[in-house]
Short mmCIF file of C-alpha atoms in Angstrom, two decimals:
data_model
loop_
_atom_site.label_atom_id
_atom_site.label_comp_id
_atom_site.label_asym_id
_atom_site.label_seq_id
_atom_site.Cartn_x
_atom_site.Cartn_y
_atom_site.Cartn_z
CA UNK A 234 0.00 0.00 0.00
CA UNK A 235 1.68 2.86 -1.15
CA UNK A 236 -0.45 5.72 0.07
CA UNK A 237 -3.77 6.37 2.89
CA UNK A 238 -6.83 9.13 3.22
CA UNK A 239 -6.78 11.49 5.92
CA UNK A 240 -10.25 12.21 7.29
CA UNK A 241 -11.17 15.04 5.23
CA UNK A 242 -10.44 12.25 2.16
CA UNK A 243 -7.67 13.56 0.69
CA UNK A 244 -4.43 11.26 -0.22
CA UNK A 245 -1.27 11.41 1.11
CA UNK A 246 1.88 9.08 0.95
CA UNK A 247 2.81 6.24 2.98
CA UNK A 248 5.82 6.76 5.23
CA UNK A 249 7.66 4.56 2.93
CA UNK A 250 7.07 6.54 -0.14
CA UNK A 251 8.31 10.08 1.45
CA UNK A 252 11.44 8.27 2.69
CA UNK A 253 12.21 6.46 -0.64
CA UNK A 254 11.40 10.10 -2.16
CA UNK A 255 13.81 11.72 0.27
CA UNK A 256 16.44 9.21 -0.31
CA UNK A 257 16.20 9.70 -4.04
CA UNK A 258 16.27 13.73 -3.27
CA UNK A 259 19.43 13.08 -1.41
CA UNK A 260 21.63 10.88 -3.63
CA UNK A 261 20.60 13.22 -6.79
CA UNK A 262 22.01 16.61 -4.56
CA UNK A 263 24.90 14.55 -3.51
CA UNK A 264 25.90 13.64 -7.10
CA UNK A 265 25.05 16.92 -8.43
CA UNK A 266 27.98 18.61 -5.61
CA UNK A 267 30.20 15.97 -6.50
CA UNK A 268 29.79 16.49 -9.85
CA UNK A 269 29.85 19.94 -9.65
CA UNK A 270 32.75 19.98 -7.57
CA UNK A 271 34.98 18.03 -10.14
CA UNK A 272 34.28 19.94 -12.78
CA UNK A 273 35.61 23.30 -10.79
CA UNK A 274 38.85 21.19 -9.70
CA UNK A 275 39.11 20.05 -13.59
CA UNK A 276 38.19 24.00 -14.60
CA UNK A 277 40.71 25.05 -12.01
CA UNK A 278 43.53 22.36 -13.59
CA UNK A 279 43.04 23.53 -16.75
CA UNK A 280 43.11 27.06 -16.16
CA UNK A 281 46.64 26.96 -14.34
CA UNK A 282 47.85 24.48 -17.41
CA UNK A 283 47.27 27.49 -20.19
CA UNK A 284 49.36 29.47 -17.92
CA UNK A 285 51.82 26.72 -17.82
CA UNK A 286 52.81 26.10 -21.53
CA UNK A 287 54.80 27.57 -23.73
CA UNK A 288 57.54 28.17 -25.09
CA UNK A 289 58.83 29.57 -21.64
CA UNK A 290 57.42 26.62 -19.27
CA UNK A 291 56.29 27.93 -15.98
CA UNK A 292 55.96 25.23 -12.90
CA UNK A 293 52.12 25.20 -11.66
CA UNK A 294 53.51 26.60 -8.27
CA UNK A 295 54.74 29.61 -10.21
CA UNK A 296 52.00 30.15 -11.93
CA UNK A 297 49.45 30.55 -9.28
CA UNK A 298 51.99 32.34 -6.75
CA UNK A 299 52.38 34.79 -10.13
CA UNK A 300 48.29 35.17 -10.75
CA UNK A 301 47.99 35.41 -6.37
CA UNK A 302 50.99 37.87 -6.00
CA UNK A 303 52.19 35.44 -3.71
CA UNK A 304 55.90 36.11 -5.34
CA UNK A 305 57.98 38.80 -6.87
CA UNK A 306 59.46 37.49 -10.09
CA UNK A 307 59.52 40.29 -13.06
CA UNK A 308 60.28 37.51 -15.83
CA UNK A 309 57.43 35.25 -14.64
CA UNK A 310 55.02 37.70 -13.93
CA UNK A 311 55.44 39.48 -17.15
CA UNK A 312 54.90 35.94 -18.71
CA UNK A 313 51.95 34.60 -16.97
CA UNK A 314 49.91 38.11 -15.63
CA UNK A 315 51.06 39.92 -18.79
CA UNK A 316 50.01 37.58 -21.93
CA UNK A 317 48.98 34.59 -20.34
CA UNK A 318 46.69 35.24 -17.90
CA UNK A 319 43.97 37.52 -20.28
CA UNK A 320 43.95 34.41 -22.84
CA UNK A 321 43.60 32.02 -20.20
CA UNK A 322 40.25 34.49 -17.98
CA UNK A 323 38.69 35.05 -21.56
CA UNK A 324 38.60 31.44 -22.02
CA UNK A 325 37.26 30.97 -18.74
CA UNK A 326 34.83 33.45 -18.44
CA UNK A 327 33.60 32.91 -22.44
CA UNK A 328 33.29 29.37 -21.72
CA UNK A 329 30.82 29.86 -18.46
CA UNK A 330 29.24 32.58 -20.62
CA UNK A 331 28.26 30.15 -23.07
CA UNK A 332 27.61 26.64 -21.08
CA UNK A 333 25.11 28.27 -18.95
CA UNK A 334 23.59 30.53 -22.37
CA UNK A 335 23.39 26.92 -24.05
CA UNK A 336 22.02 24.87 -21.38
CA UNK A 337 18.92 27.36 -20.55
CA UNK A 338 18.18 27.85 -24.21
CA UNK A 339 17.90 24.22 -24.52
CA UNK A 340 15.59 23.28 -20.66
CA UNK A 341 13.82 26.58 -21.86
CA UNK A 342 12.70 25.67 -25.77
CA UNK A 343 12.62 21.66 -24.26
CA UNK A 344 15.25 20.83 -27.47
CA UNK A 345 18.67 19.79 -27.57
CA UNK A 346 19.06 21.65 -31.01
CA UNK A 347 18.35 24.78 -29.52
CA UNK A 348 21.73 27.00 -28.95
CA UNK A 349 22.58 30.34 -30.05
CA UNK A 350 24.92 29.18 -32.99
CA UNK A 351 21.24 28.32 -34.32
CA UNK A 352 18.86 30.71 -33.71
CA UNK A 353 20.33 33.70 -35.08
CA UNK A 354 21.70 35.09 -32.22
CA UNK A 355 25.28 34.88 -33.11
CA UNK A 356 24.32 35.86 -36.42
CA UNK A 357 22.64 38.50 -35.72
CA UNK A 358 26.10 39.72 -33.44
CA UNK A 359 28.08 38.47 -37.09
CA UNK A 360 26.53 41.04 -38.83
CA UNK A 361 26.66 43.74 -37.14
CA UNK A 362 30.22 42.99 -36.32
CA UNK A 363 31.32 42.64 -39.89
CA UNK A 364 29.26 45.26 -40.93
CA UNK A 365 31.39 47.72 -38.94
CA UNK A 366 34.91 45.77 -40.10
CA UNK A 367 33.84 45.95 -43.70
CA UNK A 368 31.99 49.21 -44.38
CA UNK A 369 33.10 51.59 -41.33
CA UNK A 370 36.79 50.49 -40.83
CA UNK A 371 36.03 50.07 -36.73
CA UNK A 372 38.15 47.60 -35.00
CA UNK A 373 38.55 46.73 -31.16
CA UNK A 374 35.95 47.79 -28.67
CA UNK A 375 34.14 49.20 -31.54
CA UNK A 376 33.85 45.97 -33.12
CA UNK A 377 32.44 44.26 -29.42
CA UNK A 378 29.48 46.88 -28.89
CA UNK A 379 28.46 46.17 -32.45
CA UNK A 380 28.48 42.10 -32.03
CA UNK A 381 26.67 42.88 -28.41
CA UNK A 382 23.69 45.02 -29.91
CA UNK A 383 23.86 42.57 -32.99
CA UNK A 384 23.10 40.14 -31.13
CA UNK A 385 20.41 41.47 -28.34
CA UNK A 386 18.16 42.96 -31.62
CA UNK A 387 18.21 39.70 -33.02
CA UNK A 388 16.74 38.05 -29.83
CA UNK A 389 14.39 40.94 -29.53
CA UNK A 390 13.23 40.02 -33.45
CA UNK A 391 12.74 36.77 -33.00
CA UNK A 392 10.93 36.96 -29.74
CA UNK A 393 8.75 39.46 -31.71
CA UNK A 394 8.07 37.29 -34.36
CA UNK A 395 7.71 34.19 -32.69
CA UNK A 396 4.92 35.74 -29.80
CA UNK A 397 1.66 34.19 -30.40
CA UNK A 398 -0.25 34.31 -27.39
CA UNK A 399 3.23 33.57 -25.26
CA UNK A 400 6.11 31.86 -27.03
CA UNK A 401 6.34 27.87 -28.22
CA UNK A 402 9.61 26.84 -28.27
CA UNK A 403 8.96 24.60 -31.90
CA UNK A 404 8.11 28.46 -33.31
CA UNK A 405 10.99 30.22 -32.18
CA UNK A 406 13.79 27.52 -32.70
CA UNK A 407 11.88 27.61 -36.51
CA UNK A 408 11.89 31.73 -36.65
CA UNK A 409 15.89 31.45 -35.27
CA UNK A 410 16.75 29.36 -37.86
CA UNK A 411 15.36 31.60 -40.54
CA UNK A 412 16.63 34.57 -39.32
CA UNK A 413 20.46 32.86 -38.77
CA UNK A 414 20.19 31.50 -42.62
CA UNK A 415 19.08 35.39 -43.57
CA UNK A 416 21.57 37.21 -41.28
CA UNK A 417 24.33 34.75 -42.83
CA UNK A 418 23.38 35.35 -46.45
CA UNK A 419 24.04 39.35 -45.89
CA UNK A 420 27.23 38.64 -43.75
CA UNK A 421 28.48 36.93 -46.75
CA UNK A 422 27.33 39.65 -49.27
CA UNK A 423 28.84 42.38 -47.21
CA UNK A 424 31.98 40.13 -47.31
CA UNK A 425 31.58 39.94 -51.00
CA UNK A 426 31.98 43.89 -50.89
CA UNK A 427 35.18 43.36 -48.82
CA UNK A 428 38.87 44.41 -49.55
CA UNK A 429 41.28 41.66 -49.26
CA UNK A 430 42.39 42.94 -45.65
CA UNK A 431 39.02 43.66 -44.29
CA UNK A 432 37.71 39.89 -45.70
CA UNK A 433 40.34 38.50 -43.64
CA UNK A 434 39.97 40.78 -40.56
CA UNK A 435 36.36 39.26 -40.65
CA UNK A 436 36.96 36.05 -41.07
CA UNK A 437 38.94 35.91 -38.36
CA UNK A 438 37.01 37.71 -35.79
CA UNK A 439 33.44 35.06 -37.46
CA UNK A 440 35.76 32.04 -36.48
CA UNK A 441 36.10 33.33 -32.79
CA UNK A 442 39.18 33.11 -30.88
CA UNK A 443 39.94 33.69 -26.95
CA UNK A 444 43.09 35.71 -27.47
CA UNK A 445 41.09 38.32 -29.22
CA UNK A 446 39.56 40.26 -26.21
CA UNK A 447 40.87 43.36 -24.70
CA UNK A 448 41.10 44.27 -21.05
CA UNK A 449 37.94 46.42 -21.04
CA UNK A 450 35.93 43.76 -22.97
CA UNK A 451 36.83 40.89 -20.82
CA UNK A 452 36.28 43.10 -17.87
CA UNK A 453 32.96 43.71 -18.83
CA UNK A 454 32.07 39.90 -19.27
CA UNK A 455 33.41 38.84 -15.90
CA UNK A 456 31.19 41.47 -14.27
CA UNK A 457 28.69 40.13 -16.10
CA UNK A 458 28.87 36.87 -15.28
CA UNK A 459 29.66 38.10 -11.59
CA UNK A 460 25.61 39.62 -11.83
CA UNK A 461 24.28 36.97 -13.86
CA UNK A 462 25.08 33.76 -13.17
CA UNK A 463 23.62 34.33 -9.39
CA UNK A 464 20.33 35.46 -11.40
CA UNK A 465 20.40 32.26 -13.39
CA UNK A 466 21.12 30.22 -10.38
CA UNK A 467 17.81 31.99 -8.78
CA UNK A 468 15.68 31.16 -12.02
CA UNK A 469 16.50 27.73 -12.09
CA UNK A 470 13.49 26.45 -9.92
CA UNK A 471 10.91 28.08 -12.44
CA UNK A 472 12.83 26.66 -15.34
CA UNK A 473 12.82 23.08 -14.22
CA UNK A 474 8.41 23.90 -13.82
CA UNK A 475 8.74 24.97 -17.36
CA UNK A 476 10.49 21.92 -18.41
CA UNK A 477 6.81 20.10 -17.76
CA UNK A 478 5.40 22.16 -19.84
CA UNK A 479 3.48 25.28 -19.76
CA UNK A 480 -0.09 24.14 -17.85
CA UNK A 481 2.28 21.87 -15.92
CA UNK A 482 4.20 25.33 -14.47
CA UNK A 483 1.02 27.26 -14.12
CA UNK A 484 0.05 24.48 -11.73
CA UNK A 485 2.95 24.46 -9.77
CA UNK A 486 2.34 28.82 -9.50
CA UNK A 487 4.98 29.09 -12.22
CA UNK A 488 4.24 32.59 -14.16
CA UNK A 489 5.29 31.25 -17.39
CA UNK A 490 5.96 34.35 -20.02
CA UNK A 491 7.44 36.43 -17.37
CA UNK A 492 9.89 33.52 -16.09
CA UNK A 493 10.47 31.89 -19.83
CA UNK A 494 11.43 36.15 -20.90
CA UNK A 495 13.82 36.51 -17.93
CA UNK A 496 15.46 33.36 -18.19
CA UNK A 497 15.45 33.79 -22.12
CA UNK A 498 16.86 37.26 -21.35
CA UNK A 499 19.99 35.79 -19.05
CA UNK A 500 20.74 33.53 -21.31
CA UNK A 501 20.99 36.29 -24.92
CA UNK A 502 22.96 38.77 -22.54
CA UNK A 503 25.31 35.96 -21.50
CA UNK A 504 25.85 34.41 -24.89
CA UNK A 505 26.18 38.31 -26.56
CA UNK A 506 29.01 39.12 -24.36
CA UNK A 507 30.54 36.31 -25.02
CA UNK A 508 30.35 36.64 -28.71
CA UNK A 509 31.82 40.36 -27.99
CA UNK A 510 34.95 38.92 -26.32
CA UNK A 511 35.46 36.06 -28.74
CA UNK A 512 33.22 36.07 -31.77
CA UNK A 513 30.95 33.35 -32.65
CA UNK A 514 32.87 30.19 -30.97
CA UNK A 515 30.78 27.27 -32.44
CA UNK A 516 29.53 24.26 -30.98
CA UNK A 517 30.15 24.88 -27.22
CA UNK A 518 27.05 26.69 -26.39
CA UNK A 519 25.40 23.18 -28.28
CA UNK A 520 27.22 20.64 -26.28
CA UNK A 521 27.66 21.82 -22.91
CA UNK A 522 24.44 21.05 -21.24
CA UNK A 523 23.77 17.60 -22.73
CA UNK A 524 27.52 16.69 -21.21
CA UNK A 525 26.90 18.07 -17.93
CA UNK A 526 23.48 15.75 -18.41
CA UNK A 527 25.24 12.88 -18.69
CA UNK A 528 27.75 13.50 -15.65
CA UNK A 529 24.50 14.25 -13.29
CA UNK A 530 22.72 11.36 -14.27
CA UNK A 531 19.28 11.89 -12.67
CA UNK A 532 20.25 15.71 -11.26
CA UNK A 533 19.81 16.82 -14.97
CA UNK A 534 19.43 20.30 -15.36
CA UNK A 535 22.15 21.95 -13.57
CA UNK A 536 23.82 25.63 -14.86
CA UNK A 537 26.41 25.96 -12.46
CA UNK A 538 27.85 22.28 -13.98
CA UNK A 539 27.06 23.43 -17.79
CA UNK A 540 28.67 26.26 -17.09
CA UNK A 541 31.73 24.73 -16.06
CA UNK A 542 31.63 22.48 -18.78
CA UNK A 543 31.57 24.85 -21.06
CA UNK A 544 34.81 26.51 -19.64
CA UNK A 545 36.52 23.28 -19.56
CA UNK A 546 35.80 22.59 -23.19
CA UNK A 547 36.92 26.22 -24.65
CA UNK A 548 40.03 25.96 -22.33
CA UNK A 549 40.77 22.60 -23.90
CA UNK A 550 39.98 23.27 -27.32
CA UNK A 551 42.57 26.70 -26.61
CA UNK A 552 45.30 24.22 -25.53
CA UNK A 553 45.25 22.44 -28.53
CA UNK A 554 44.38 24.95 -30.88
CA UNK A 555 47.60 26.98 -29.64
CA UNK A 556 50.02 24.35 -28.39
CA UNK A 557 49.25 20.65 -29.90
CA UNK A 558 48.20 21.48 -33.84
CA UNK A 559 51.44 22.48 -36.25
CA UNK A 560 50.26 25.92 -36.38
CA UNK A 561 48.19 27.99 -34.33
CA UNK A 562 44.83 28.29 -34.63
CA UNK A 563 41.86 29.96 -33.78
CA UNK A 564 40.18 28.50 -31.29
CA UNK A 565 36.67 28.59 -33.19
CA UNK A 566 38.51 26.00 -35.39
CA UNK A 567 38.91 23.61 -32.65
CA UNK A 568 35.44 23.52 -31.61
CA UNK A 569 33.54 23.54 -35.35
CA UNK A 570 36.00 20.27 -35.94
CA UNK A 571 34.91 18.40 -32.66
CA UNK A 572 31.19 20.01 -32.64
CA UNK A 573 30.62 19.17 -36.19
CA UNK A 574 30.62 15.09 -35.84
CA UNK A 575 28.42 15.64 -32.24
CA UNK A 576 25.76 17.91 -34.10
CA UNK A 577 25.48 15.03 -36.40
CA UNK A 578 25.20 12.30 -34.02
CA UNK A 579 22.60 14.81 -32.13
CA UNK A 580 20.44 14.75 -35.24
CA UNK A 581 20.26 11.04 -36.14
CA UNK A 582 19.79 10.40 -32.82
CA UNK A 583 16.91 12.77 -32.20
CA UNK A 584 15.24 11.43 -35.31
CA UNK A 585 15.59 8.58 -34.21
CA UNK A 586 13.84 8.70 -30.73
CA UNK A 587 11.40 10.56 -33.00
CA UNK A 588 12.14 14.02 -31.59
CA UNK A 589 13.31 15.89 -34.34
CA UNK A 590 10.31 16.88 -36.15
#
């Protein structure tokens, strides 16, 4: 008997079913800290290991007494806090930008196809971006506010054109993808109008790199993510409800729009920051959360683990982009070669499970 009536009739659970409930509460929170807490000591690792390599090798000891100002060493701190250290915080702080963009996107529209690199949103920042390479000769900071407001109109257009009584998440992932394919046709006819130097400028800010960023952008982002993550953190009770569904949430006292616009809102502020710092870096925004998915097991669901997936995947793909490949690379190239075989995997198996429309 797994449940009795009070006297007023209504049901309530046995006292095996609450402690078999609690239990299962339990072991999900504890794997979601320990989870949680290896991917910080893995971020951590990684972090100190860009400052490491090189061709002037530091010792990990160094590197953290350098980034601490636990020591006074001119050569090593002009090595580590001087050029390694910005590389090594953009990747970091681009990387939690877009695993926790990526992850509520995806719990939000309830699809695994649903990331930024899809919807238009880094197109939209593209665009603008290029636009100001190409036709006004801007570069730097310049370059960053255009890619951020590039990118914040487009959400704003598509959550315009996909309102219809509230927003389904089947309408706007089909409205993203439009607008991506029509913001990408007129980046490539404004590249078309491109001298040789400004094509390549482009290019290489559309393939997205870490090293890229300037002081004042990255500073921005990290105060960003300082505000924002906390916010997300505080949202994430209303976006599990929304996860059920829409009448499911309004059951549970879930105000649907108003929670699905501010997590929605997080999530394109996060992801257009990061595209300011970086450019569009592919792929990571995609496969963050279903990663950190699979580590939780039945804790699914998690930003603060997403988020630190995403940073340890963009520091990795850094490390090899800079230090294991023949030449160095951007590290947008890095991630398109490793996303690329996942997306495809993603879609057969989606169609598969007959999810994919």
């Amino acid at each position: 008997m797994t449940a009795t009536t009070n006297p007023t009739g209504t049901a309530i659970a046995a006292p095996g079913v609450a402690a078999a409930l609690r239990r299962n509460r339990q072991r999900r929170a504890g794997r979601s800290v320990v989870v949680t807490g290896a991917l910080t000591v893995t971020v951590a690792a990684l972090f100190v290991l860009t400052m490491m390599v090189g061709s002037f090798r530091i010792g990990a000891g160094e590197v953290i007494a350098s980034v601490l100002h636990l020591s006074d060493n001119p050569s090593v701190d002009f090595v580590v806090r001087g050029l390694r250290l910005p590389t090594a915080s953009s990747a970091l702080a681009v990387g939690l930008a877009l695993g926790a963009s990526g992850t509520i996107f995806q719990q939000v529209l309830r699809n695994p196809l649903a990331s930024p690199d899809f919807v238009g949103i880094t197109s939209g920042a593209g665009l603008t971006a290029v636009t100001g390479i190409v036709i006004f000769q801007v570069s730097g900071l310049l370059v960053s506010g255009l890619a951020l407001g590039g990118a914040i109109v487009a959400a704003l257009l598509m959550y315009v054109l996909a309102w219809r009584d509230g927003v389904s998440g089947y309408r706007f992932i089909l409205i993203g993808i439009g607008v991506a394919v029509f913001f990408d046709g007129l980046v490539g006819y404004v590249l078309s109008r491109a001298q040789l130097f400004e094509a390549r400028q482009a290019m290489h800010w559309l393939t997205g790199s870490v090293g890229q960023a300037s002081t004042t952008e990255l500073r921005l982002l990290l105060g960003a993510l300082v505000v924002l993550l906390p916010i997300a953190l505080m949202l994430q009770r209303p976006l599990q409800a929304l996860e059920l569904g829409d009448d499911a949430a309004r059951t549970l006292g879930t105000r649907t729009e108003l929670s699905r616009a501010a997590l929605l809102g997080t999530a394109v502020v996060l992801v257009a920051l990061a595209v300011a710092v970086a450019g569009p870096i592919a792929f990571v925004a995609l496969v963050a959360g279903p990663i950190a998915n699979r580590l939780l097991g039945p804790a699914t669901g998690g930003i603060p683990a997403a988020a630190l997936v995403g940073a340890a995947l963009l520091l990795s793909a850094d490390l090899v982009a800079v230090h294991l490949l023949p030449t160095p690379l951007p590290t947008g190239v890095v991630t398109g070669a490793v996303g690329a075989p996942y997306l495809l995997w993603l879609l057969a198996t989606t169609n598969r499970q007959g999810a994919g429309g």
